[in-house]
Coordinates of C-alpha atoms and ligand atoms in Angstrom, one line a residue:
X405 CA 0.0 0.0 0.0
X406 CA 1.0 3.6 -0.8
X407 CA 2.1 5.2 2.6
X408 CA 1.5 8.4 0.8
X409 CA -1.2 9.4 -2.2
X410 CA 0.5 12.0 -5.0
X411 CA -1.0 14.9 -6.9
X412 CA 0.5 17.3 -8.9
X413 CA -0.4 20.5 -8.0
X414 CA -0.8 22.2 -11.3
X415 CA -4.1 19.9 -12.0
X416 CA -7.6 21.3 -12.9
X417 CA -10.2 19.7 -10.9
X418 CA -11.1 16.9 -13.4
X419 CA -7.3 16.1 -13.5
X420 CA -7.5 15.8 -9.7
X421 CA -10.0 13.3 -9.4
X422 CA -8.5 11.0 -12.6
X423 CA -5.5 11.2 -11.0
X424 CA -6.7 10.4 -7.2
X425 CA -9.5 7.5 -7.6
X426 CA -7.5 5.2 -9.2
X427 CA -5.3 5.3 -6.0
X428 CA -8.0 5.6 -3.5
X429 CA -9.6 2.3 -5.0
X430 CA -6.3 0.7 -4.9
X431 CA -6.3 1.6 -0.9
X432 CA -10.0 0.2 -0.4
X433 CA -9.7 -2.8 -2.5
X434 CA -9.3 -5.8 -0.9
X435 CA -10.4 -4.2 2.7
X436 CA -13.7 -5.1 3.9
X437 CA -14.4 -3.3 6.4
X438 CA -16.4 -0.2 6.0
X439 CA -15.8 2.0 8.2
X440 CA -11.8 2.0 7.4
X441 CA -12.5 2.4 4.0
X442 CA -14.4 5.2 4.9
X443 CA -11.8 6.9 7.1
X444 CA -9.4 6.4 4.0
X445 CA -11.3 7.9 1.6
X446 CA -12.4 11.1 3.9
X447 CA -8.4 11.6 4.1
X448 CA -7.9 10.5 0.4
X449 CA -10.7 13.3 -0.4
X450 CA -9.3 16.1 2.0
X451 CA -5.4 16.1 1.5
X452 CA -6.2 15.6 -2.6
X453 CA -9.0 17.8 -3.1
X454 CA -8.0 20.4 -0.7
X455 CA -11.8 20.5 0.5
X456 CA -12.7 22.2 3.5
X457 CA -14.8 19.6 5.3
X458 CA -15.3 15.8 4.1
X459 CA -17.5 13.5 5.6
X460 CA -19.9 10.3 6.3
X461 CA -22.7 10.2 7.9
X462 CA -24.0 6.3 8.5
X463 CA -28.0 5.5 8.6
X464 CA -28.3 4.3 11.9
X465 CA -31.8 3.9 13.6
X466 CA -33.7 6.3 11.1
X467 CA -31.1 8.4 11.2
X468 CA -27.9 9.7 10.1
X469 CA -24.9 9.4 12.5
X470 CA -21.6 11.1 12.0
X471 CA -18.8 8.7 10.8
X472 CA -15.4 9.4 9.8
X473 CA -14.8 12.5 8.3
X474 CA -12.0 15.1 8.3
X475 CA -11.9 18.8 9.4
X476 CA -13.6 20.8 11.8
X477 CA -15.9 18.8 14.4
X478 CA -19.5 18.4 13.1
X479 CA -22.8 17.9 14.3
X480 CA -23.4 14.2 15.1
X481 CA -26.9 13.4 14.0
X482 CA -29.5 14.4 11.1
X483 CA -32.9 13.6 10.9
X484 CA -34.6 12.1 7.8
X485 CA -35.1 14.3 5.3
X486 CA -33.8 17.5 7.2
X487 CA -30.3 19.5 5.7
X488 CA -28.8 18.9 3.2
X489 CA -28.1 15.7 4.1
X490 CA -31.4 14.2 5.1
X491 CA -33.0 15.4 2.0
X492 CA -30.3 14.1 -0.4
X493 CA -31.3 10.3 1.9
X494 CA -34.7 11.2 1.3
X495 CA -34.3 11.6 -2.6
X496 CA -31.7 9.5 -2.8
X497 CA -30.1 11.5 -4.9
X498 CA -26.9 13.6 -5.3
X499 CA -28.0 17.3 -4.1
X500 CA -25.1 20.4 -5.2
X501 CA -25.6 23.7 -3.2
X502 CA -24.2 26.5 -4.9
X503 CA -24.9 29.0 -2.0
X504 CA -25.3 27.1 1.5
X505 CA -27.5 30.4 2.6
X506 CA -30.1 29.5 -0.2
X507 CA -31.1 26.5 1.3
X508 CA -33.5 27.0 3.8
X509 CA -33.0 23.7 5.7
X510 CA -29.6 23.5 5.7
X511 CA -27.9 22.6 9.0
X512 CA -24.7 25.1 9.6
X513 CA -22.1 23.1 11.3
X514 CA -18.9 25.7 10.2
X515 CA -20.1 29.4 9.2
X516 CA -16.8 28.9 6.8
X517 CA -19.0 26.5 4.8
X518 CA -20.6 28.3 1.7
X519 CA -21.1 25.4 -0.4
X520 CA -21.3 21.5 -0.3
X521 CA -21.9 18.5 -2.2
X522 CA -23.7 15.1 -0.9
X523 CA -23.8 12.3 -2.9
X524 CA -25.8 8.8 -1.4
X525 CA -24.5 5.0 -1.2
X526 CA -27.1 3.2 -1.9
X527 CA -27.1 -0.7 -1.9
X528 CA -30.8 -2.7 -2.2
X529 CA -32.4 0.5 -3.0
X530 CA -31.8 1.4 0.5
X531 CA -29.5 4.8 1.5
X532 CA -27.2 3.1 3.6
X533 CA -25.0 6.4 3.8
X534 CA -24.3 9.7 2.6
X535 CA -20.6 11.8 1.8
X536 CA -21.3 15.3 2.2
X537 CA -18.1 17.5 1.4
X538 CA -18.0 21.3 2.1
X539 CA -16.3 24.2 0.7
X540 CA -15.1 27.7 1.3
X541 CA -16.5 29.1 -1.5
X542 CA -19.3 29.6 -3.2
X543 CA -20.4 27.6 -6.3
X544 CA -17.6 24.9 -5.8
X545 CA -19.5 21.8 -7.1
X546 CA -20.3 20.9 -10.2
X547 CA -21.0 17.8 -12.7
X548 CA -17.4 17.0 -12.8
X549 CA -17.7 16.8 -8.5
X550 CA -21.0 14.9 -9.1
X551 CA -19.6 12.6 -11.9
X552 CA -16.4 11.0 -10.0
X553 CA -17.7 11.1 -6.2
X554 CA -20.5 9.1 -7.2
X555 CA -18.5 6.6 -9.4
X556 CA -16.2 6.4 -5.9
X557 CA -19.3 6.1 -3.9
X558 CA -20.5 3.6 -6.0
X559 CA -17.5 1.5 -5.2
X560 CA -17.6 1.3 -0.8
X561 CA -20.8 -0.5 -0.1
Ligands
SME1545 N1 -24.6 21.0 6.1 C1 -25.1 19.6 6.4 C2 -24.8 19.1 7.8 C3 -23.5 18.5 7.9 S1 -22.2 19.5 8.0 O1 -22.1 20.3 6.7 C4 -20.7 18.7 8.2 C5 -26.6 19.5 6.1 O2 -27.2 20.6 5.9 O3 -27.1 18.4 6.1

C-alpha cells in the first residue's frame, strides 16, 4: 500500500479526481471493512482535493450518524429528510448547493462553509450512507464533483 497518495499540484479539478481514484480504489480494495475504507477515503478526499470539510454520515436507527470525516468537528446526528443531508437520503439523490444560505434547511455546522456536495451509497435500494463534502467558497461543485464522487461512492458498499 502507498504510505503516501500524489498529486500534482498544477491539476484542474477533473485532472485531480482522474489522478486520485485510481489510487483511493487501490487503498479500499481488498479491505472489507467499512468503516476504514471510509476513514481512508475522507483523508484520500481532503489532502487531494484540498476540501474544506469531508464526511460520512452512517444510517443508523432512522437516522444519520456522523462517521469518519476530516476537518472541523461536526454535528453528530441528522434527521430524515432535514439539511442537506437528510433530504439528499430522502431523494436519494446527489443534491449540489451553490450558496449554503439558499437552502432554507440547511444545518450550519462551520459558518466557513458556503457550499457542499452530498452524494448517497445506496445498496438494495436502501441509503445506507451519505458523503457530504463542504467548501469555502461559493459555487464549488459541479458535474465534474458529481460525476467522479458518485462513481467512488458507488464503489464502498
Ligand atoms: N450541512 C449539512 C450538515 C453536515 S455539515 O455540513 C458537516 C446539512 O445541511 O445536512
Amino acid at each position: 500500500m502507498t504510505e503516501t497518495l500524489t498529486i500534482p499540484g498544477n491539476l484542474n479539478k477533473e485532472e485531480k479526481y482522474k489522478a486520485l481514484l485510481p489510487q483511493i480504489k487501490a487503498l479500499i480494495t481488498g479491505e472489507n471493512d467499512l468503516i476504514a475504507n471510509l476513514a481512508n477515503i475522507t483523508s484520500a478526499l481532503y489532502f487531494g482535493m484540498n476540501f474544506f470539510w469531508v464526511g460520512f454520515y452512517i444510517v443508523k436507527n432512522e437516522e444519520l450518524v456522523l462517521g469518519p470525516f476530516h476537518g472541523p468537528v461536526a454535528c453528530t446526528r441528522i434527521q430524515y429528510g432535514r439539511g442537506v443531508c437528510g433530504t439528499a437520503w430522502k431523494n436519494k439523490e446527489t443534491i449540489i448547493v451553490p450558496d449554503v444560505n439558499q437552502f432554507s434547511d440547511h444545518i450550519a455546522c462551520s459558518s466557513e462553509t458556503k457550499s457542499e456536495i452530498v452524494i448517497c451509497a445506496i445498496k438494495d435500494n436502501t441509503v445506507q450512507c451519505v458523503l457530504d463534502i463542504d467548501s469555502k467558497q461559493l459555487n464549488d461543485f459541479d458535474d465534474t464533483d458529481k460525476k467522479y464522487l458518485e462513481e467512488l461512492v458507488g464503489r464502498i458498499l
